[in-house]
Coordinates of C-alpha atoms in Angstrom, one line a residue:
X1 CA -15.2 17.8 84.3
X2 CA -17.2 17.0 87.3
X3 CA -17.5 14.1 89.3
X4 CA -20.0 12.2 87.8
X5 CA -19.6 13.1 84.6
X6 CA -15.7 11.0 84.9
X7 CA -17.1 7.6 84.9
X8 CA -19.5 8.3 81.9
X9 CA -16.8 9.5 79.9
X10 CA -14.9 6.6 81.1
X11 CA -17.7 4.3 79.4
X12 CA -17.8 6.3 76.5
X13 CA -14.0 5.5 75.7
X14 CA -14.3 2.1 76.6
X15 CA -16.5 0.3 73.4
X16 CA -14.3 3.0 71.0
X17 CA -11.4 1.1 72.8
X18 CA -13.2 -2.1 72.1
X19 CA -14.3 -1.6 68.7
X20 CA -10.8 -0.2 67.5
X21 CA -8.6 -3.2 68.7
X22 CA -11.8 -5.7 66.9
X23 CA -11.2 -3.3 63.7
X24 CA -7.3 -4.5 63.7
X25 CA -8.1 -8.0 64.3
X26 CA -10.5 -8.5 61.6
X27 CA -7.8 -6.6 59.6
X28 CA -4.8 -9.2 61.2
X29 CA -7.2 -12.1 60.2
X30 CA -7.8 -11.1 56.9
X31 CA -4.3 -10.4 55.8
X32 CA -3.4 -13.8 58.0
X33 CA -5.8 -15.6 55.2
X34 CA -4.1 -13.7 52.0
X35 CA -0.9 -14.9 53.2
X36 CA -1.4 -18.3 53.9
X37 CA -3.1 -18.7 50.7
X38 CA -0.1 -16.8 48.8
X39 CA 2.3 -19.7 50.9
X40 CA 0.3 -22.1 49.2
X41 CA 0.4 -21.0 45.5
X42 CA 4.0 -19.7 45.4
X43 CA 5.5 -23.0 45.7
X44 CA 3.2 -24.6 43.2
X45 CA 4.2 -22.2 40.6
X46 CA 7.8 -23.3 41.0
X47 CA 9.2 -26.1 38.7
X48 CA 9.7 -29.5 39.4
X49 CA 7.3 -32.2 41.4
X50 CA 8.5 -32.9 45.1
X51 CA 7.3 -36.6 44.5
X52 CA 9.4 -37.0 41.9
X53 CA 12.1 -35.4 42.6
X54 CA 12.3 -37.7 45.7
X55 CA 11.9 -40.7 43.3
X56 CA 15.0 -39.0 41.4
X57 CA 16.9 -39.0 44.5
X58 CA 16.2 -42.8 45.2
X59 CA 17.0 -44.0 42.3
X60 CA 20.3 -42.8 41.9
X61 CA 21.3 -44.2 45.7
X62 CA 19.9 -47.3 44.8
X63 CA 20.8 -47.4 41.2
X64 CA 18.2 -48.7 40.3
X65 CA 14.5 -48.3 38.8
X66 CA 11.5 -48.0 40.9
X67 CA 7.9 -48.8 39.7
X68 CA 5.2 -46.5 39.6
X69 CA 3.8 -48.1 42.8
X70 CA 6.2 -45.9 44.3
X71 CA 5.7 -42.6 43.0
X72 CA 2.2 -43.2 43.8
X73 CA 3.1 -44.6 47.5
X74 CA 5.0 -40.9 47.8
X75 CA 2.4 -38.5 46.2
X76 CA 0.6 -39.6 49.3
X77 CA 2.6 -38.3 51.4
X78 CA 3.4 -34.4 49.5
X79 CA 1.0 -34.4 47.5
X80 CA 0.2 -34.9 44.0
X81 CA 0.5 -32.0 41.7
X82 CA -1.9 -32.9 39.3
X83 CA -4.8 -33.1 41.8
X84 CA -7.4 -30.6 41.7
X85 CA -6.1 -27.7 43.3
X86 CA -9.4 -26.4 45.3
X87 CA -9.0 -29.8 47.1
X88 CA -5.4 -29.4 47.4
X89 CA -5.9 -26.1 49.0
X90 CA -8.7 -27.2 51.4
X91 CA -6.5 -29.8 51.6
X92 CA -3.6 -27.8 52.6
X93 CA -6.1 -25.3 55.2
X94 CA -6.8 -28.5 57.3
X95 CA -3.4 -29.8 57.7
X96 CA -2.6 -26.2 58.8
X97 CA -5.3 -26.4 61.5
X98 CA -3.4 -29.5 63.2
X99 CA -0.1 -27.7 62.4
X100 CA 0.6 -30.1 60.6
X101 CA 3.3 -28.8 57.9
X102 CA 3.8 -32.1 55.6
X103 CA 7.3 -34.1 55.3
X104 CA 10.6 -32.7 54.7
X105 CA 12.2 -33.8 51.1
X106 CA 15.8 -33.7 52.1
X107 CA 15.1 -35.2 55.7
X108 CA 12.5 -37.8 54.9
X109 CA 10.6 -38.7 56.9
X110 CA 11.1 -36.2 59.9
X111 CA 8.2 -33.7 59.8
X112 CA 8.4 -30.1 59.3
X113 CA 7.3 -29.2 62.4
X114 CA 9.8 -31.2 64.3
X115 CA 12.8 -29.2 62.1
X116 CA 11.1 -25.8 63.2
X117 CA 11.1 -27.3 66.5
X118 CA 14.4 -27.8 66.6
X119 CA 15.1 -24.6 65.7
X120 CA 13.0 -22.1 66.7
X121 CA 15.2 -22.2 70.2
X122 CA 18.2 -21.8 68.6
X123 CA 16.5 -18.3 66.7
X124 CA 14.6 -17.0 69.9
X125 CA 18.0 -17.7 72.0
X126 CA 20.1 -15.8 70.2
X127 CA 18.0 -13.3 68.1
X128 CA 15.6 -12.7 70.8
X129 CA 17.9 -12.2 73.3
X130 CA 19.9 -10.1 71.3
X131 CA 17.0 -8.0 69.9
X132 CA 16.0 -7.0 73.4
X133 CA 19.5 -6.1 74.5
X134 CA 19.8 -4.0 71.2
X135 CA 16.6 -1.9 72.3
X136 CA 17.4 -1.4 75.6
X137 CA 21.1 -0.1 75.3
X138 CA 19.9 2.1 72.0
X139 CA 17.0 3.8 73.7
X140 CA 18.5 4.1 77.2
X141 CA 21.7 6.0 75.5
X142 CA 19.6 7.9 72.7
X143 CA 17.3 9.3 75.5
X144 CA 20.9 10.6 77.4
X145 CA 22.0 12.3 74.3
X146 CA 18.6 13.4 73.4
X147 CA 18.2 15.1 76.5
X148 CA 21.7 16.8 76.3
X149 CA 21.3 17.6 72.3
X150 CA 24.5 19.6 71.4
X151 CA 26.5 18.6 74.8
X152 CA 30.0 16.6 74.4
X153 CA 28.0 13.2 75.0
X154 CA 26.0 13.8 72.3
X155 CA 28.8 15.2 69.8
X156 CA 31.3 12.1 70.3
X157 CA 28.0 9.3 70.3
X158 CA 25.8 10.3 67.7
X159 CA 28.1 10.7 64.9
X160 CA 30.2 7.3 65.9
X161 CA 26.6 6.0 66.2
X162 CA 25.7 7.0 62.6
X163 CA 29.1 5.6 61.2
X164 CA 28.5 1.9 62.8
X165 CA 25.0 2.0 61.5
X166 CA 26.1 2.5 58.1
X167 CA 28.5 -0.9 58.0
X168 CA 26.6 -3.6 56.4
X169 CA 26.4 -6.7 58.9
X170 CA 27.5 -9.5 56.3
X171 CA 31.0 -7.4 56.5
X172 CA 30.9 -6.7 59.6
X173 CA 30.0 -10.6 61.0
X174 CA 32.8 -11.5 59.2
X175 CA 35.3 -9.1 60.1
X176 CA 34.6 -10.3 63.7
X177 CA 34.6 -14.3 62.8
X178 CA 38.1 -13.1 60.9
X179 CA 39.4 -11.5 64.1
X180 CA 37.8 -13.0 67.2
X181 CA 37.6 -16.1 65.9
X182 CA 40.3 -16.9 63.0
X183 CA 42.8 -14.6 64.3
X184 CA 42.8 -14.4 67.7
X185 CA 41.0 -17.7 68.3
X186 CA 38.5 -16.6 70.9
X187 CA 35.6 -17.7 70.3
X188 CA 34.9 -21.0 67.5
X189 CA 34.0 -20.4 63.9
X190 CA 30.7 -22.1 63.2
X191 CA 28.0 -24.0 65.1
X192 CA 25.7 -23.5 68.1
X193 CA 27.6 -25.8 70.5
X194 CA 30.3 -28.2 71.0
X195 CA 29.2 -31.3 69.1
X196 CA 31.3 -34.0 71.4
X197 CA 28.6 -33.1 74.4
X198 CA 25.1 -34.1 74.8
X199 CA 22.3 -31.8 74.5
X200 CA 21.5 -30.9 78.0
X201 CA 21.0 -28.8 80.5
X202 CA 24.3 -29.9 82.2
X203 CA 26.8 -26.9 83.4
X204 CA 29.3 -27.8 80.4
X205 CA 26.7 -28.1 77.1
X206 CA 25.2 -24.4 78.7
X207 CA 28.8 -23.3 78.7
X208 CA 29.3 -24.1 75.2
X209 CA 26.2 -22.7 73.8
X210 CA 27.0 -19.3 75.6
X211 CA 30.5 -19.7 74.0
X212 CA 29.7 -20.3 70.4
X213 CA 26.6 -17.7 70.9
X214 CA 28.9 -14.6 72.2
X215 CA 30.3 -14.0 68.8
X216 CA 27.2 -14.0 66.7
X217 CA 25.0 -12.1 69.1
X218 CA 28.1 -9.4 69.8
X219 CA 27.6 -8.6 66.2
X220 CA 24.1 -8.6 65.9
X221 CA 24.2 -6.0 69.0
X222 CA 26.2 -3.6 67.4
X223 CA 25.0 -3.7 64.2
X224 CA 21.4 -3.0 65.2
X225 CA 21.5 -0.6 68.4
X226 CA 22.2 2.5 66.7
X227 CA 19.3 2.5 65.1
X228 CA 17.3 2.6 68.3
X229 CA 20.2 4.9 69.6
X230 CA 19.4 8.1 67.0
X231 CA 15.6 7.0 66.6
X232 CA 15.4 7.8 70.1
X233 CA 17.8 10.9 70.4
X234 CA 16.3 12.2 67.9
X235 CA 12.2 11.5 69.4
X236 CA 14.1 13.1 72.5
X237 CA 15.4 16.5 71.3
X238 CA 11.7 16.8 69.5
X239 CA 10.1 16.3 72.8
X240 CA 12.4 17.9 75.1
X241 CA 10.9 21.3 73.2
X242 CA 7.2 20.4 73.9
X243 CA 4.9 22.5 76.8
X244 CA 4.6 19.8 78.8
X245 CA 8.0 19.5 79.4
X246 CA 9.2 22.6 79.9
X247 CA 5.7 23.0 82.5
X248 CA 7.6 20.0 84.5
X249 CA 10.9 21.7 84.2
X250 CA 9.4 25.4 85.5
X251 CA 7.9 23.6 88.4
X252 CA 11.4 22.8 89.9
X253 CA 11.4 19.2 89.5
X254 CA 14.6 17.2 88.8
X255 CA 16.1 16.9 85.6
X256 CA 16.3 12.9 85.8
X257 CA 12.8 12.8 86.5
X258 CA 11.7 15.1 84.1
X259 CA 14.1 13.4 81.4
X260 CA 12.2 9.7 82.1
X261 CA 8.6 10.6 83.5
X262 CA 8.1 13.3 80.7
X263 CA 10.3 13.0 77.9
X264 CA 11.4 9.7 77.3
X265 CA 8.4 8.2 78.5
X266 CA 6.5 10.0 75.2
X267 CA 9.7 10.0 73.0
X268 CA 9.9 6.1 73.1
X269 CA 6.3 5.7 71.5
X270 CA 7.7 5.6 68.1
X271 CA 10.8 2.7 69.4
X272 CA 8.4 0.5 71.3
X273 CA 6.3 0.1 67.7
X274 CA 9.5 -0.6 65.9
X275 CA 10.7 -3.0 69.1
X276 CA 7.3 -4.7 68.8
X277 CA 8.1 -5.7 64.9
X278 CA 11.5 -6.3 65.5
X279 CA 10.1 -9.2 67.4
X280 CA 7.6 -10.3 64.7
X281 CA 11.4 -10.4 62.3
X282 CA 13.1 -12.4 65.0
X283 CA 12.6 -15.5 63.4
X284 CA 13.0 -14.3 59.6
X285 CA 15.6 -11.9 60.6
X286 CA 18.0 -14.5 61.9
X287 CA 18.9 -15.4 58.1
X288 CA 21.8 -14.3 57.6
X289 CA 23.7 -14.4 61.0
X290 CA 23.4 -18.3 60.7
X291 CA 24.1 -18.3 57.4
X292 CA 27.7 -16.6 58.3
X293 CA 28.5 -18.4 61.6
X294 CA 26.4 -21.8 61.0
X295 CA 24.6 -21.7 63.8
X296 CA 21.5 -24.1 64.1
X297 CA 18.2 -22.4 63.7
X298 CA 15.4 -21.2 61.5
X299 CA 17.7 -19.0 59.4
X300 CA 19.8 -21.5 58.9
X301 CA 17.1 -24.3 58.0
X302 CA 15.6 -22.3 55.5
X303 CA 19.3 -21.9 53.8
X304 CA 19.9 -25.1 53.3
X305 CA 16.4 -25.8 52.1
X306 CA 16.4 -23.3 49.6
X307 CA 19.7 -25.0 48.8
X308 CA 18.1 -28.8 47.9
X309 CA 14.8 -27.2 47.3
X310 CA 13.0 -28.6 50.2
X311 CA 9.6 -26.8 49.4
X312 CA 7.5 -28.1 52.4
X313 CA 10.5 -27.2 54.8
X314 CA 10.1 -23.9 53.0
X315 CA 6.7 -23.3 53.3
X316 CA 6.9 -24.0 56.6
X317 CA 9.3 -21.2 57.8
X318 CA 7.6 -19.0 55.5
X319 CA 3.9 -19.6 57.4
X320 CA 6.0 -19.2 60.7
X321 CA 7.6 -16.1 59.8
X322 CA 4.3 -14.6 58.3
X323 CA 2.3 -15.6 62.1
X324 CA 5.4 -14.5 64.3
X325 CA 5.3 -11.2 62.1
X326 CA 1.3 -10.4 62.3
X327 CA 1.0 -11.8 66.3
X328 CA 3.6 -8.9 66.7
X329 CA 2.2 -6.3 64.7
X330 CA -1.1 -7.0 66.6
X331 CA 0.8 -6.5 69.6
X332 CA 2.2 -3.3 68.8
X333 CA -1.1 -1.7 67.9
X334 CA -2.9 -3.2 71.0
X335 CA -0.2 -1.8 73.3
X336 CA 0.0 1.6 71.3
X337 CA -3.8 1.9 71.6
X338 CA -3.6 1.6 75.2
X339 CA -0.7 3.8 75.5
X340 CA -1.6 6.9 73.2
X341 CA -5.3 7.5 73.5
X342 CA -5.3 9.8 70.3
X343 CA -4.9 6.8 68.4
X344 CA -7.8 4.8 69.5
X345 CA -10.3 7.9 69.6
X346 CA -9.2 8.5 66.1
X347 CA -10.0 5.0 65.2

């Protein structure tokens, strides 16, 4: 290609570039819009009326009857079910606009949004941080073995690998609250923190979060980096065989550069996509590693709602689960536009 012809392919490449990552966004938005109008049916095709259910709930405290001044007074607030439900819905799109996710049922009258608030910290602390350290470790090892397929490395890790992968985490969480915790008394058995210290960022409350967090994001770690490990050994060993590769190799350079410039560098394509959507499940992923060790976030929250159906607390991790997962999903195509060509060009 000569000289001047570079730049105008350059500003060929650049509205297909353009036009493909628009294609996926109208595509994100779109499925954004489906989903946020299936969060709104679902729960109205469940039994039972919020409103009264709340009125239910009052009554037996106080023991006593409340007029219908009431029930009205609370349909107000969540809604009345026997409203039209095109006005409910347009109803239900504006409130969304100013994030505003209704009242909780079982914490009346905090707002929804100030219960994923609370939580959403708690998730990304622990599942987040835990996700990323997962990733890392799994593709930095798989590449290794990858790179010597067949060598003693590869014949003690992958097969060990493969054996973890295939304990189910429920058991496996509680096998380690069982030993670390109720045996050996390491580490405590349920919570996020200790609850006789203030919430803070003082020395001793960060101290406890770290210790109540080792446990649960120990077994998150192990549980979930062998899948990056063989995804990536395997990626490797297919890539290791490729032209390119062995072009390096013939031209003398080092193995460890040949191993991360050329190998790994296209071997982790197929990773970075599943690391991009392992983001998007931080938040609906975190389910049941609360659930096991109690530990205060979004998992946890929608347990215990699902528990005393609490439908707007419900629908509310439900909408944030569906953005976290299509913001990440829009992420990983962007980036892997940008990083493959072939992908873009084919549109």
């Amino acid at each position: 290609m000569t000289a001047s012809a570079a730049p105008a392919a350059r500003r060929a490449r650049t509205p297909r570039r353009w036009g493909f990552l628009a294609r996926r966004l109208g595509f994100y938005l779109a499925a954004a819009w489906s989903a946020i109008t299936l969060n709104f049916v679902l729960p109205r095709l469940m039994p039972g009326d919020p409103s009264a259910a709340i009125v239910d709930k009052l009554q037996r405290v106080s023991g006593q009857q409340l007029p219908p001044s009431a029930l009205e007074s609370i349909q107000k607030v969540f809604g009345n079910p026997d409203a039209n439900l095109g006005r409910q819905y347009l109803d239900y799109l504006g409130q969304l606009a100013h994030f505003d996710l209704g009242i909780s049922i079982s914490n009346f009258p905090t707002p929804v949004s100030d219960l994923l608030w609370q939580g959403v910290p708690w998730t990304l602390l622990l599942v987040g941080t835990t996700t990323v350290i997962a990733f890392v470790l799994g593709t930095g090892i798989g590449a290794v073995a990858g790179w010597k397929a067949g060598g003693r490395f590869d014949t003690v890790v992958s097969p060990l690998t493969t054996f973890v992968s295939a304990i189910p985490y429920f058991w496996m969480a509680l096998l380690g609250l069982w030993l670390f915790g109720f045996l050996l008394g390491w580490f405590p058995l349920s919570g996020g923190y200790d609850a006789d210290l203030p919430i803070g960022l003082s020395p001793s409350f960060l101290l406890s979060v770290l210790h109540y967090g080792v446990l649960p994001a120990a077994t998150i770690v192990f549980s979930a980096f062998g899948g990056w490990l063989l995804g990536m050994r395997n990626m490797t060993v297919t890539t290791v065989s490729e032209d390119y590769v062995l072009l390096a190799q013939a031209k003398g350079l080092s193995g460890r550069r040949v191993m991360l410039r050329y190998a790994a560098r296209n071997a982790i394509l197929p990773n970075f996509t599943g690391f991009a959507l392992a983001l998007g499940h931080v938040v609906g992923g975190a389910l049941l590693t609360e659930v096991v060790f109690n530990y205060p976030g979004v998992g946890y929250l929608l347990f215990t709602s699902l528990q005393q159906r609490d439908y707007p607390v419900m629908q509310g991790v439900f909408f944030l689960i569906m953005l976290t997962v299509l913001l990440a999903n829009l992420l990983a195509d962007s980036v892997y536009a940008l990083l493959d060509p072939r992908i873009r060009e084919g549109g």
